[in-house]
Amino acid sequence: MQRERGEPHQMQKLEDGVEEDSSLEESCGGLPPVEEGNRKISLIMELSTQVSLQNEKITQLEEVLEEKERKIQQLEAEREAHCFPEVKDSPECLQETPIFSNNNASPVVYDEDL
C-alpha cells in the first residue's frame, strides 16, 4: 500500500510541474518561456566561445611544437656537421663516441740502457 501512495504522489509532483509550465506558457501566449530560451542560447554561445578559445590554444600549441621540432632538427644537424668533419677528436664528439679498446696487444718495454 505504501508504494501505491508514493507513486501517485510522485505523479502529482510531475503534474504540478507540468501545470506550472503550462501556466507560464499561457502567460506568454502559448510560447515557451522566454527566459528558458534565452538561457539555452546563452549556454550555447558560452560553449561555442569556449570551444573557439580551445581551438585557438590548440593551434598555438601546435605551432610552438612545430617550431621546437624544427629547432631540434637544426641542432641535430649542427651537431652532426660539427662531429663528423675532419676533426673527430673534439671534446664534444668524444663524449658521444663509443671507445673501443683492444687489450690483445702486449705492452712493449724499451730499455735505453741496453
Short mmCIF file of C-alpha atoms in Angstrom, two decimals:
data_model
loop_
_atom_site.label_atom_id
_atom_site.label_comp_id
_atom_site.label_asym_id
_atom_site.label_seq_id
_atom_site.Cartn_x
_atom_site.Cartn_y
_atom_site.Cartn_z
CA MET A 1 0.00 0.00 0.00
CA GLN A 2 2.86 2.39 0.65
CA ARG A 3 4.11 2.04 -2.90
CA GLU A 4 0.71 2.95 -4.27
CA ARG A 5 0.64 6.06 -2.12
CA GLY A 6 4.20 7.00 -3.15
CA GLU A 7 3.57 6.60 -6.87
CA PRO A 8 0.57 8.92 -7.11
CA HIS A 9 2.45 11.48 -5.02
CA GLN A 10 5.35 11.42 -7.49
CA MET A 11 2.95 11.70 -10.37
CA GLN A 12 1.26 14.60 -8.65
CA LYS A 13 4.59 16.39 -8.42
CA LEU A 14 5.10 15.73 -12.10
CA GLU A 15 1.64 17.02 -12.81
CA ASP A 16 2.30 20.08 -10.67
CA GLY A 17 5.45 20.76 -12.69
CA VAL A 18 3.50 20.39 -15.92
CA GLU A 19 0.82 22.70 -14.61
CA GLU A 20 3.44 25.29 -13.72
CA ASP A 21 4.95 25.03 -17.20
CA SER A 22 1.56 25.33 -18.85
CA SER A 23 0.70 28.35 -16.71
CA LEU A 24 3.93 30.03 -17.86
CA GLU A 25 3.14 29.17 -21.46
CA GLU A 26 -0.34 30.61 -21.09
CA SER A 27 1.07 33.87 -19.71
CA CYS A 28 3.38 34.13 -22.75
CA GLY A 29 0.65 33.41 -25.27
CA GLY A 30 1.40 29.69 -25.69
CA LEU A 31 5.09 30.19 -26.50
CA PRO A 32 7.85 28.57 -24.44
CA PRO A 33 9.15 30.75 -21.64
CA VAL A 34 11.42 33.47 -22.97
CA GLU A 35 13.83 33.15 -20.04
CA GLU A 36 14.39 29.44 -20.73
CA GLY A 37 15.10 30.12 -24.41
CA ASN A 38 17.49 32.95 -23.55
CA ARG A 39 19.27 30.75 -21.03
CA LYS A 40 19.76 27.99 -23.61
CA ILE A 41 21.04 30.48 -26.18
CA SER A 42 23.44 31.96 -23.61
CA LEU A 43 24.75 28.49 -22.75
CA ILE A 44 25.21 27.63 -26.43
CA MET A 45 27.05 30.90 -27.04
CA GLU A 46 29.26 30.37 -23.99
CA LEU A 47 30.12 26.81 -25.03
CA SER A 48 30.81 27.97 -28.57
CA THR A 49 33.16 30.64 -27.26
CA GLN A 50 34.97 28.12 -25.06
CA VAL A 51 35.38 25.71 -27.99
CA SER A 52 36.74 28.52 -30.16
CA LEU A 53 39.24 29.54 -27.47
CA GLN A 54 40.34 25.94 -27.02
CA ASN A 55 40.80 25.54 -30.78
CA GLU A 56 42.94 28.70 -30.86
CA LYS A 57 45.04 27.40 -27.96
CA ILE A 58 45.49 24.03 -29.71
CA THR A 59 46.59 25.82 -32.89
CA GLN A 60 49.10 27.91 -30.92
CA LEU A 61 50.47 24.83 -29.17
CA GLU A 62 50.81 23.00 -32.48
CA GLU A 63 52.77 25.96 -33.90
CA VAL A 64 55.06 26.01 -30.85
CA LEU A 65 55.58 22.26 -31.18
CA GLU A 66 56.48 22.60 -34.87
CA GLU A 67 58.98 25.37 -34.03
CA LYS A 68 60.59 23.25 -31.33
CA GLU A 69 60.79 20.23 -33.66
CA ARG A 70 62.49 22.41 -36.30
CA LYS A 71 64.93 23.70 -33.69
CA ILE A 72 65.72 20.13 -32.58
CA GLN A 73 66.36 19.08 -36.18
CA GLN A 74 68.56 22.13 -36.71
CA LEU A 75 70.59 21.41 -33.57
CA GLU A 76 70.96 17.74 -34.51
CA ALA A 77 72.17 18.72 -37.98
CA GLU A 78 74.66 21.19 -36.48
CA ARG A 79 75.93 18.57 -34.05
CA GLU A 80 76.41 16.03 -36.84
CA ALA A 81 78.16 18.62 -39.02
CA HIS A 82 80.35 19.56 -36.09
CA CYS A 83 81.25 16.00 -35.09
CA PHE A 84 81.82 14.40 -38.49
CA PRO A 85 84.20 16.72 -40.35
CA GLU A 86 87.97 16.12 -40.35
CA VAL A 87 88.26 16.93 -36.64
CA LYS A 88 86.73 13.91 -34.98
CA ASP A 89 88.63 14.18 -31.73
CA SER A 90 86.95 17.33 -30.44
CA PRO A 91 85.84 17.13 -26.78
CA GLU A 92 82.16 17.46 -27.73
CA CYS A 93 82.33 14.48 -30.07
CA LEU A 94 84.45 12.32 -27.80
CA GLN A 95 81.73 12.27 -25.19
CA GLU A 96 79.26 10.66 -27.58
CA THR A 97 81.71 8.45 -29.49
CA PRO A 98 81.99 4.93 -28.05
CA ILE A 99 85.53 3.97 -27.11
CA PHE A 100 86.76 0.57 -28.26
CA SER A 101 89.80 -0.93 -26.62
CA ASN A 102 91.98 -3.75 -27.92
CA ASN A 103 93.51 -5.49 -24.94
CA ASN A 104 95.15 -8.24 -27.04
CA ALA A 105 98.35 -6.26 -27.68
CA SER A 106 101.13 -6.81 -25.19
CA PRO A 107 102.99 -3.76 -23.91
CA VAL A 108 106.43 -3.10 -25.32
CA VAL A 109 109.18 -2.13 -22.90
CA TYR A 110 112.15 -0.13 -24.17
CA ASP A 111 115.29 -0.20 -22.18
CA GLU A 112 117.59 2.61 -23.20
CA ASP A 113 120.43 1.29 -21.06
CA LEU A 114 120.96 -1.84 -23.18
#
